[in-house]
Short mmCIF file of C-alpha atoms in Angstrom, two decimals:
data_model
loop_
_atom_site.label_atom_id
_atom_site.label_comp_id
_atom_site.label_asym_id
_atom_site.label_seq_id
_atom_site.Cartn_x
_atom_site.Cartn_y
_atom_site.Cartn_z
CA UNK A 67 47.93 44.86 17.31
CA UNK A 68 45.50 42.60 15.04
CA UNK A 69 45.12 38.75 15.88
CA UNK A 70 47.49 37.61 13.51
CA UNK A 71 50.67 40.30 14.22
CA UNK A 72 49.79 38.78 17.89
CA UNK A 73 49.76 35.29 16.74
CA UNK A 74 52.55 36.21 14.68
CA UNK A 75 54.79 37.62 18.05
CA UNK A 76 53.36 34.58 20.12
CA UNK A 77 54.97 31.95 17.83
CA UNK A 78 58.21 33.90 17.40
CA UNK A 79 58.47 33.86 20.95
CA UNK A 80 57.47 30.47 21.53
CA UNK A 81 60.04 29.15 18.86
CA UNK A 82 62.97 30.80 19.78
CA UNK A 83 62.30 30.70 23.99
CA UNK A 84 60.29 27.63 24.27
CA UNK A 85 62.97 25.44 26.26
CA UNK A 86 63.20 27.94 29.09
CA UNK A 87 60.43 28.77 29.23
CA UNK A 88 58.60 25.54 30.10
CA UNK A 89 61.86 24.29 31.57
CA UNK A 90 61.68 27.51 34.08
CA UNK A 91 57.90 26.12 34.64
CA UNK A 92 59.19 22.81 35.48
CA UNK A 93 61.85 23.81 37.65
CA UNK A 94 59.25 26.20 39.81
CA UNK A 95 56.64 23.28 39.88
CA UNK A 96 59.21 20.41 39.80
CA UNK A 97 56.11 18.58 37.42
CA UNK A 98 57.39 18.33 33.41
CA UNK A 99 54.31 17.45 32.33
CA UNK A 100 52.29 20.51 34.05
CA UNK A 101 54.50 23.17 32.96
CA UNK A 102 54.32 22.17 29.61
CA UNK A 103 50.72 22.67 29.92
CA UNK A 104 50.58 26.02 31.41
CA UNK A 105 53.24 26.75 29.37
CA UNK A 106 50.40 26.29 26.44
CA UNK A 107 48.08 28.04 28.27
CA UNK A 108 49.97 31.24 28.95
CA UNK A 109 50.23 31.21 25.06
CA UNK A 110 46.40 31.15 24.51
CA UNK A 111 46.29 33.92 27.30
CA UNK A 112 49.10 35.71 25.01
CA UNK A 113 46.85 36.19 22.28
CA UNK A 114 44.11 37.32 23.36
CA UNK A 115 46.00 40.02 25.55
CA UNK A 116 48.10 41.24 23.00
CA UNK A 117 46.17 41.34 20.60
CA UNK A 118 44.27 44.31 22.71
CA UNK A 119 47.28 45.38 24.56
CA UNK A 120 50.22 44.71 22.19
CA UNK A 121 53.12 42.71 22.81
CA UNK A 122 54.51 43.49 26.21
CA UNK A 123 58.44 44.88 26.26
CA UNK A 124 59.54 41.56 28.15
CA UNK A 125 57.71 38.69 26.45
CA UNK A 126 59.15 36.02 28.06
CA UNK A 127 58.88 37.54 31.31
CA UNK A 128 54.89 38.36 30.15
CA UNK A 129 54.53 34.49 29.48
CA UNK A 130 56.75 33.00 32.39
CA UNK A 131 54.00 35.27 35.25
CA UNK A 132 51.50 34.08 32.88
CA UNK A 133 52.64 30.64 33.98
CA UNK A 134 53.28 30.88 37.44
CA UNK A 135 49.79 32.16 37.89
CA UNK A 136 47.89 29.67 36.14
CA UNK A 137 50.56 27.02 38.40
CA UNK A 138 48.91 28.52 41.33
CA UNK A 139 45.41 28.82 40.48
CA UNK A 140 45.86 24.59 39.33
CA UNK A 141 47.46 23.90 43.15
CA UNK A 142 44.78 25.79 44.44
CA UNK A 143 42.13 24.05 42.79
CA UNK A 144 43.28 20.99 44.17
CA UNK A 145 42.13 19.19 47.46
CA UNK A 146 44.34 20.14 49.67
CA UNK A 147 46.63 23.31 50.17
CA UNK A 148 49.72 21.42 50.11
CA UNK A 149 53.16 22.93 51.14
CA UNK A 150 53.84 23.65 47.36
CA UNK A 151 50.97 25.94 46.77
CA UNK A 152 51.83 27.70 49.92
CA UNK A 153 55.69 28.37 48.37
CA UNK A 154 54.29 29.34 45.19
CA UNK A 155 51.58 31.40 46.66
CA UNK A 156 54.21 33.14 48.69
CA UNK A 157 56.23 34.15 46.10
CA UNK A 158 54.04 35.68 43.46
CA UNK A 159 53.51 39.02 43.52
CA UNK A 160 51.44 41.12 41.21
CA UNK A 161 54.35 44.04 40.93
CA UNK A 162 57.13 41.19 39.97
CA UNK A 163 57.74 40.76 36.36
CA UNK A 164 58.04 37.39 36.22
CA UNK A 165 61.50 36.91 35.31
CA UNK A 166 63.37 37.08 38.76
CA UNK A 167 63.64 33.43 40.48
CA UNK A 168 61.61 32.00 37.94
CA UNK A 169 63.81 33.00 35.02
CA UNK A 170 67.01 32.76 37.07
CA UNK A 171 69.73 32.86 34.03
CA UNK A 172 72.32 30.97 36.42
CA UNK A 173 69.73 28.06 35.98
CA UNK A 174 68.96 28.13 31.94
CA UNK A 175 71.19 25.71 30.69
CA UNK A 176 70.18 23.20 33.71
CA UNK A 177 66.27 23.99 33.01
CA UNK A 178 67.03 23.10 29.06
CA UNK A 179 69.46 20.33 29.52
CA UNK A 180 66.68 18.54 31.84
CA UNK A 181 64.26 19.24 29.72
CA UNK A 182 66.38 17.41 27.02
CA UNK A 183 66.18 14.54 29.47
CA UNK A 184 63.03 14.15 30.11
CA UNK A 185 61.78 14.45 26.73
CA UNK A 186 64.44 11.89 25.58
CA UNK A 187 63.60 9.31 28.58
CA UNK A 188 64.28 5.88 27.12
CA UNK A 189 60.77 5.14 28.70
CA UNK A 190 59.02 7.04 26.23
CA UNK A 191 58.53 5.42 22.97
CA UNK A 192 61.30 6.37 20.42
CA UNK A 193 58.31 8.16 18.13
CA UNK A 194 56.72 9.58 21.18
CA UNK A 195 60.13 11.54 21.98
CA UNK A 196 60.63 12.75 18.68
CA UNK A 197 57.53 14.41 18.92
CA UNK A 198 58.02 15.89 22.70
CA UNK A 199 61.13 16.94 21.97
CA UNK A 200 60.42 19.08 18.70
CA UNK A 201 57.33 20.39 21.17
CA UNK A 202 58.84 21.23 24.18
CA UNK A 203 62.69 22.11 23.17
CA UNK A 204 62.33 22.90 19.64
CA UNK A 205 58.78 24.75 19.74
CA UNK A 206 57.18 23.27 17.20
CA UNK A 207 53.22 23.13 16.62
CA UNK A 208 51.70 19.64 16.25
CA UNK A 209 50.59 20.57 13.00
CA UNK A 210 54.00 21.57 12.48
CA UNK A 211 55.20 17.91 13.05
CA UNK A 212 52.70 16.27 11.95
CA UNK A 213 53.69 17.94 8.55
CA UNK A 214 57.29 17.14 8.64
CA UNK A 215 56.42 13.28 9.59
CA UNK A 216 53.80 13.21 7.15
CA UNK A 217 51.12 11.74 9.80
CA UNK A 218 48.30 13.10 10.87
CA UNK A 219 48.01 15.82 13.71
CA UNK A 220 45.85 13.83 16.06
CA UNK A 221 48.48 11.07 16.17
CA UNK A 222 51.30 13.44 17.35
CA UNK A 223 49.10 15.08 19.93
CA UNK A 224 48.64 11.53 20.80
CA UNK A 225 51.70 10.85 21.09
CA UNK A 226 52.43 13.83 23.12
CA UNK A 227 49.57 13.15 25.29
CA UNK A 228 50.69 9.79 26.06
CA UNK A 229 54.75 10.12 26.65
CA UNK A 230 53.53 13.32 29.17
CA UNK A 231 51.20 10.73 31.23
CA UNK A 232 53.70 7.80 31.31
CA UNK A 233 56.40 10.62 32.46
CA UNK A 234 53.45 11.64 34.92
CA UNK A 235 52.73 8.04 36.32
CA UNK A 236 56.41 7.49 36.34
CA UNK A 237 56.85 10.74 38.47
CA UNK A 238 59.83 11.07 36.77
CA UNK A 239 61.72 14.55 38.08
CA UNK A 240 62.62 17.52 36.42
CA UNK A 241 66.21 17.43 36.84
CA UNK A 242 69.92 17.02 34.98
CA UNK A 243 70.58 13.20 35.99
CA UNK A 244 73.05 12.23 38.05
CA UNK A 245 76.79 12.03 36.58
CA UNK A 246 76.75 8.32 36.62
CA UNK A 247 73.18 8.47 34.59
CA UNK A 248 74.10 10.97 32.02
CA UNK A 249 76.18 8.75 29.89
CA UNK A 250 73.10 6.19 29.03
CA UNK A 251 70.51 8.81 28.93
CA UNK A 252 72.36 11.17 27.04
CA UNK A 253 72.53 8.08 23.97
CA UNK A 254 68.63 8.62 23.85
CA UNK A 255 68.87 12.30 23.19
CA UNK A 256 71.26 11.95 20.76
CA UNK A 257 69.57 9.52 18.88
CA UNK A 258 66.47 11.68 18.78
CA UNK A 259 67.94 14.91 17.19
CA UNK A 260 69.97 12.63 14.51
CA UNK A 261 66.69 10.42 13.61
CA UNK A 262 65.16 14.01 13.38
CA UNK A 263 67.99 15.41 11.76
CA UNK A 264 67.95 12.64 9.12
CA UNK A 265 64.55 12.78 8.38
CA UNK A 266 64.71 16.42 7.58
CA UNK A 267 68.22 15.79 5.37
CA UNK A 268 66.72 12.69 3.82
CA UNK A 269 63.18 12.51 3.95
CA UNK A 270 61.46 8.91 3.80
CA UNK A 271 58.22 10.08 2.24
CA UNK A 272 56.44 12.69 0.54
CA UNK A 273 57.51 14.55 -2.11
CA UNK A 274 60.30 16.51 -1.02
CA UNK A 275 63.85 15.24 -1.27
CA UNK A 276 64.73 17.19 2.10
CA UNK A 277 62.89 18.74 4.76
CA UNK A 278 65.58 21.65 5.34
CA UNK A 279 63.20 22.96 8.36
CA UNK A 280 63.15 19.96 10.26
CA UNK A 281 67.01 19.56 9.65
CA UNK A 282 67.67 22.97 10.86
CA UNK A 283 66.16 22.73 14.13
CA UNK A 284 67.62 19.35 14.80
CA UNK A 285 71.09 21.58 14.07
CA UNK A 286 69.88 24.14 16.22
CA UNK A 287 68.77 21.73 19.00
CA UNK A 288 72.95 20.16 18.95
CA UNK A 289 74.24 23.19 19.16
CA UNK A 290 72.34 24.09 22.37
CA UNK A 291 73.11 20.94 23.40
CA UNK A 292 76.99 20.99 23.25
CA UNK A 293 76.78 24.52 25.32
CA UNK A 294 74.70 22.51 27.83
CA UNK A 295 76.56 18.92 27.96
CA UNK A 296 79.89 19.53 26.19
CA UNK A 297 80.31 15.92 25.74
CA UNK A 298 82.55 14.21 22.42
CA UNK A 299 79.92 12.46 20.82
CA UNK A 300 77.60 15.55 21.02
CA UNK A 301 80.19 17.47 19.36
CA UNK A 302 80.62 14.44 16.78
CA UNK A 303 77.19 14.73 16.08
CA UNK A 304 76.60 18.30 15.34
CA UNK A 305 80.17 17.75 13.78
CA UNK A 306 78.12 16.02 11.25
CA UNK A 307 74.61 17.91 10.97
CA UNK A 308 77.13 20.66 9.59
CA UNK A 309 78.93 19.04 7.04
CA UNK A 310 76.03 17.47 5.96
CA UNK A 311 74.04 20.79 5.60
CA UNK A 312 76.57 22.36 4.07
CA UNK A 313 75.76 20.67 1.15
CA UNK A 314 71.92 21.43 1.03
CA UNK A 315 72.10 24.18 -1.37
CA UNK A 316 73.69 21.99 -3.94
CA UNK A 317 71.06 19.08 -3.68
CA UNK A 318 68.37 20.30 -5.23
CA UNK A 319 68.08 21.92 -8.77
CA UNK A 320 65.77 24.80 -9.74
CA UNK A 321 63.01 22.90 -10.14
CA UNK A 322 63.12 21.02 -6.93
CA UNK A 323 64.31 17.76 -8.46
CA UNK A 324 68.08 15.84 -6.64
CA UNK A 325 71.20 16.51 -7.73
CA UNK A 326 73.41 13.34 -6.41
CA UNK A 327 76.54 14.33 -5.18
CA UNK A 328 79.03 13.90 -8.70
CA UNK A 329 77.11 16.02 -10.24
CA UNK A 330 76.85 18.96 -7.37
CA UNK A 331 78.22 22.39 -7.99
CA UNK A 332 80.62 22.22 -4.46
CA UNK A 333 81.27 26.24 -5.05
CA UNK A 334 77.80 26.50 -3.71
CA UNK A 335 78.50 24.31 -0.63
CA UNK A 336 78.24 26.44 2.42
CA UNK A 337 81.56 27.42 3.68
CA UNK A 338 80.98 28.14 7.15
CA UNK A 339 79.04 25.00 7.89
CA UNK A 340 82.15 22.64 6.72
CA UNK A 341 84.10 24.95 8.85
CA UNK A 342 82.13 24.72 11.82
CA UNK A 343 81.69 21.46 11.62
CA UNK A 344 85.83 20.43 10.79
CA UNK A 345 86.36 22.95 14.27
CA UNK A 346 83.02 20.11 16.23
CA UNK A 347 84.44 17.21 14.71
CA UNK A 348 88.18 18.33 16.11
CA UNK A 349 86.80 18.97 19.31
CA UNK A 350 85.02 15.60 19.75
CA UNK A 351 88.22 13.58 18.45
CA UNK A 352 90.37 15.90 20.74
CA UNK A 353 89.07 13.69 24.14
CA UNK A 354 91.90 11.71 23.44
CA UNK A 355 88.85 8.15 23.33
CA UNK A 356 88.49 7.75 19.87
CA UNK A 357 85.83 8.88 18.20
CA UNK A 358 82.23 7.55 18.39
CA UNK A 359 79.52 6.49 15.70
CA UNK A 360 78.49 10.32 14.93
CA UNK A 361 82.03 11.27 14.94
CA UNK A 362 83.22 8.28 12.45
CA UNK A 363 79.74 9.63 10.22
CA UNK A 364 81.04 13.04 10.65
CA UNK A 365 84.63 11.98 9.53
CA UNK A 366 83.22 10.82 6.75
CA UNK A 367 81.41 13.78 5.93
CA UNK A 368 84.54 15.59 6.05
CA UNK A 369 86.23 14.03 3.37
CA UNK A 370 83.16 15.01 1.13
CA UNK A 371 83.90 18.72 2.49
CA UNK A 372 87.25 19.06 1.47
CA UNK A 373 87.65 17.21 -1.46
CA UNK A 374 87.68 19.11 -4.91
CA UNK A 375 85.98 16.47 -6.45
CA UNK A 376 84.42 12.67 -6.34
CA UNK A 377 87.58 11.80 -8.03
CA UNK A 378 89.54 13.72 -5.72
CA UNK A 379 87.48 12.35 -2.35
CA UNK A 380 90.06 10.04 -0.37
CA UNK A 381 87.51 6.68 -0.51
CA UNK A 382 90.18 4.56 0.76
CA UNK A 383 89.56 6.34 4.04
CA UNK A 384 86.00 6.86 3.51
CA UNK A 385 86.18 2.62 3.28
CA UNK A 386 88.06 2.41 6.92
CA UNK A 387 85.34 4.75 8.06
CA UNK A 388 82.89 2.72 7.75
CA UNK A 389 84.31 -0.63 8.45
CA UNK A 390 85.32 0.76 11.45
CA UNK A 391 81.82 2.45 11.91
CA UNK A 392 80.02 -0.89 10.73
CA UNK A 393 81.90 -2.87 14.27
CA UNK A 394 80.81 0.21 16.05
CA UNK A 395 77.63 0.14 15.54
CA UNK A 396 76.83 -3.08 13.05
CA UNK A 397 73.86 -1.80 10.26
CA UNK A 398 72.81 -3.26 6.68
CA UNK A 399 72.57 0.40 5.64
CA UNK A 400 76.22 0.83 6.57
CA UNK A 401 77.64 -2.29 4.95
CA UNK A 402 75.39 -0.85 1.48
CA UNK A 403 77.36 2.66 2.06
CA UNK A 404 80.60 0.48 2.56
CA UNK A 405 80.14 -1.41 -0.78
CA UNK A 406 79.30 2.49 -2.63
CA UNK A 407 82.74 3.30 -1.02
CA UNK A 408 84.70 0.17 -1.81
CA UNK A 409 83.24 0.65 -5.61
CA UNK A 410 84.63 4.18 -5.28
CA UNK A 411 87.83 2.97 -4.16
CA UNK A 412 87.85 -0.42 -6.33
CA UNK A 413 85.95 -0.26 -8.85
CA UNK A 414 82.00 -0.92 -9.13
CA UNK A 415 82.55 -4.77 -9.80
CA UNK A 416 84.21 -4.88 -6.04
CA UNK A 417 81.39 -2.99 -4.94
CA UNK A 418 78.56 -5.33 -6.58
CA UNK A 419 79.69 -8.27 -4.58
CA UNK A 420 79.24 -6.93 -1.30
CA UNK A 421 75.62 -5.56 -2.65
CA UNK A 422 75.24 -8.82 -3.77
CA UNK A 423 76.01 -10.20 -0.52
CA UNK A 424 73.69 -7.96 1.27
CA UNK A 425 70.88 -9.05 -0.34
CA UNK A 426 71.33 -12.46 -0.08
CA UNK A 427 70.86 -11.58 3.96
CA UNK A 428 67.63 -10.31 2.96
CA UNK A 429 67.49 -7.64 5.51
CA UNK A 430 67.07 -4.05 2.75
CA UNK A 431 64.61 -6.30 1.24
CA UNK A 432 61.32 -3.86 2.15
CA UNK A 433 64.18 -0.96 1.03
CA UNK A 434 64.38 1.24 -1.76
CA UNK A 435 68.24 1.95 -1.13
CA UNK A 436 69.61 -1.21 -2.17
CA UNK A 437 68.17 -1.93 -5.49
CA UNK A 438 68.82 1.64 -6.42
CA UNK A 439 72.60 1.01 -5.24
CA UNK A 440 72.60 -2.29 -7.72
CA UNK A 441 71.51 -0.72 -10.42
CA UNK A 442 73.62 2.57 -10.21
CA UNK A 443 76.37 -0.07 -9.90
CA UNK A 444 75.55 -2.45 -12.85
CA UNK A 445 75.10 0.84 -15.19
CA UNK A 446 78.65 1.71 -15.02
CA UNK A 447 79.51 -2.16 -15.52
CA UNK A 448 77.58 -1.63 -18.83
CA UNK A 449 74.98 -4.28 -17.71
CA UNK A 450 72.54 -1.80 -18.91
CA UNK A 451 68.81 -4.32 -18.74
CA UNK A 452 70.34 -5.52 -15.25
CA UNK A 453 70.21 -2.10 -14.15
CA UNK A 454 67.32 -1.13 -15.88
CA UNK A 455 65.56 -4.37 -13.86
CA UNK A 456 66.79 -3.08 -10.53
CA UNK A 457 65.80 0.22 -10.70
CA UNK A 458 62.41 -0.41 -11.90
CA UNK A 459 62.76 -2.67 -8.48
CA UNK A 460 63.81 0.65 -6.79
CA UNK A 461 60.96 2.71 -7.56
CA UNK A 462 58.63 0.33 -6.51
CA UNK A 463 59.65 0.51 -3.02
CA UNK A 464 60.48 4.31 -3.10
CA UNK A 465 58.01 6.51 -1.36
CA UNK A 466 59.17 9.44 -1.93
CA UNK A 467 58.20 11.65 -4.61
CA UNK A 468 61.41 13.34 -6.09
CA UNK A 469 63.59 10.15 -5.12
CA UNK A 470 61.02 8.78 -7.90
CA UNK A 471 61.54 11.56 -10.03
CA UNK A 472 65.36 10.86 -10.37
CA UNK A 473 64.91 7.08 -10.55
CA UNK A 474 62.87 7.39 -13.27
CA UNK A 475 65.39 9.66 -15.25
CA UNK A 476 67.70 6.94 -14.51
CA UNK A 477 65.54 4.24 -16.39
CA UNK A 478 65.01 6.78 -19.28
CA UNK A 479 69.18 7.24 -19.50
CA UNK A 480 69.43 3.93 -19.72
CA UNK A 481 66.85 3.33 -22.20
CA UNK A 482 68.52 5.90 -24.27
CA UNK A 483 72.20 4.02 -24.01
CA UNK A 484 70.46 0.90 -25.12
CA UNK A 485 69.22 2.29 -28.31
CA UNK A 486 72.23 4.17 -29.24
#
């Protein structure tokens, strides 16, 4: 096997089996932060011994002894031969495969729903578990992330560094939290796959509209979740990563550029998602406790999904949605998606005066969003230099590239009505 099929195996491996594999690390040495690292070192071991030997028929049994070994060579190194090393000494074996205890299957979902946890903790800065979690759960590189957030690859591997010492110092341990616990920690790890989820379905900068990668293993990273903490507002949320993503492949057009969503092809939304994600979102409102913020998103969502067209979408109910999300969970972006709605519903002159309103708060002033909104909103009032004002205002602030693109074309239509 050449260096780069073994590279090549390493990283599928990695990606697909990361979670257990440094969660079964951190269950054996009860310390996160150290089986994360010889989780990365049984990787560099990986590819150097396959490359000679091949890839071995059990590769996640390969890395996992891998693991363990290095586990005990780092608690013998230490001062003093603690009860731990003498526990892990004891048990390894050079005829075991490595799976057994270590990669006990009755303890999987456990190992990857604390590992969720701990990468989530809410003492970790909110960009510092962002970047643990796509490590550790979703199997990311740093240059991986680094790419997807558009920042350099020394400033996640900072970040990583430094959310694994304060979890370190903290000695926080690798384990589920208690029942009473789960409900506040669990907010933290939702929070983290939807900011991840959004960035990848709406990307801030660079210049892609959508970061389908990043948004897929945010979707992926839900669904394990919901197998490991069945929980409403878990289903709510995957609930509405699928109906979201089932409208990727109508977004963009052939050359890369947005399509907004009245002038999408819907016979090209995927199918399957909306279904998936009707069958999450009825599981999370079946709890009988109303549904939460990521279920009232995902509600909304859904009447995107079913509806034949924008003329056909029920925005009456898509206005109820978010009032009722907007007490929920109060947000300036919210109240600028609940004047879109009520201009839907209304009429865009209804809709202008609550835009109107919003900026007199001044809190979307550094924001691209609600300038864009205005002028969308004064173009079908006819106000056509208005418009042509606000957008201008729009692109200023917009940082990313093919959000420019279709501003732009905006300020050309109307250019175009104006001399006509």
């Amino acid at each position: 096997m050449s260096s780069n099929e073994a590279r090549a195996a390493v990283e599928a491996v990695w990606r697909s089996e990361s979670a257990r594999i440094v969660g079964a690390l951190a269950r054996y040495t009860g310390d996160f932060p150290l089986a994360e690292d010889l989780a990365q070192e049984a990787l560099a071991e990986a590819l150097v011994s396959w490359s000679v030997n091949g890839a071995p028929a059990e590769p996640v049994g390969w890395l996992l002894t891998a693991g363990r070994r290095r586990a005990v060579d780092t608690f013998r190194r230490r001062a003093a031969l603690d009860n731990k090393y003498a526990l892990l000494a004891r048990d390894l074996t050079e005829e075991e495969p490595g799976v057994d205890a270590l990669f006990n299957p009755q303890a999987i979902d456990d190992d990857v729903l604390a590992l969720m946890f701990i990468s989530c903790h809410p003492m970790v800065s909110r960009e510092a578990r962002i970047a643990l979690t796509l490590r550790v759960v979703g199997g990311m590189t740093t240059e991986e992330i680094a790419k997807a957030f558009l920042v350099p690859v020394p400033t996640i591997q900072a970040r990583i560094t430094r959310a694994k010492k304060t979890l370190a110092a903290a000695r926080v341990p690798f384990a589920v939290p208690e029942a009473d616990q789960i409900p506040e920690r669990l907010g933290s790890v939702l929070n983290v796959l939807y900011l991840i989820f959004t960035e990848g379905a709406y990307a801030s900068g660079g210049e892609n509209w959508m970061r389908t990668e990043l948004a897929s293993e945010a979707r992926r990273l839900a669904r394990v979740l919901v197998r490991v903490a069945p929980v409403p507002e878990a289903f709510g949320l995957l609930a509405l990563m699928e109906l979201t993503a089932a409208r990727f492949p109508a977004r963009l057009n052939a050359a890369g550029q947005p399509i907004l969503l009245e002038d999408q092809d819907r016979r090209r939304w995927d199918q399957s998602a909306i279904r998936r994600g009707r069958a999450a979102l009825s599981t999370a409102a079946g709890s009988g406790r109303g549904l939460g913020a990521y279920g009232l998103q995902a509600s909304i969502a859904e009447c995107h999904a079913v509806a034949y067209s924008v003329e056909d979408t029920d925005w009456d109910r898509i206005v109820v949605l978010y009032e009722a999300l907007g007490r929920l969970t109060p947000s300036p972006i919210i109240d600028l998606n609940r004047a879109v709605a009520v201009s839907m519903a209304s009429g865009p002159a209804a809709g202008l005066g609550l835009v109107d309103e919003l900026a007199a708060r001044g809190e979307l002033k550094g924001s691209h969003l609600l300038p864009a909104v205005k002028g969308e909103l004064l173009s079908r009032l006819g106000r056509h230099e208005e418009a042509s004002e606000a957008f201008h205002r729009a692109l200023e602030l917009c940082s990313n590239g093919a959000e420019r693109l279709a501003l732009e074309r905006k300020i050309r239509d109307l250019q175009t009505r104006k001399r006509q």
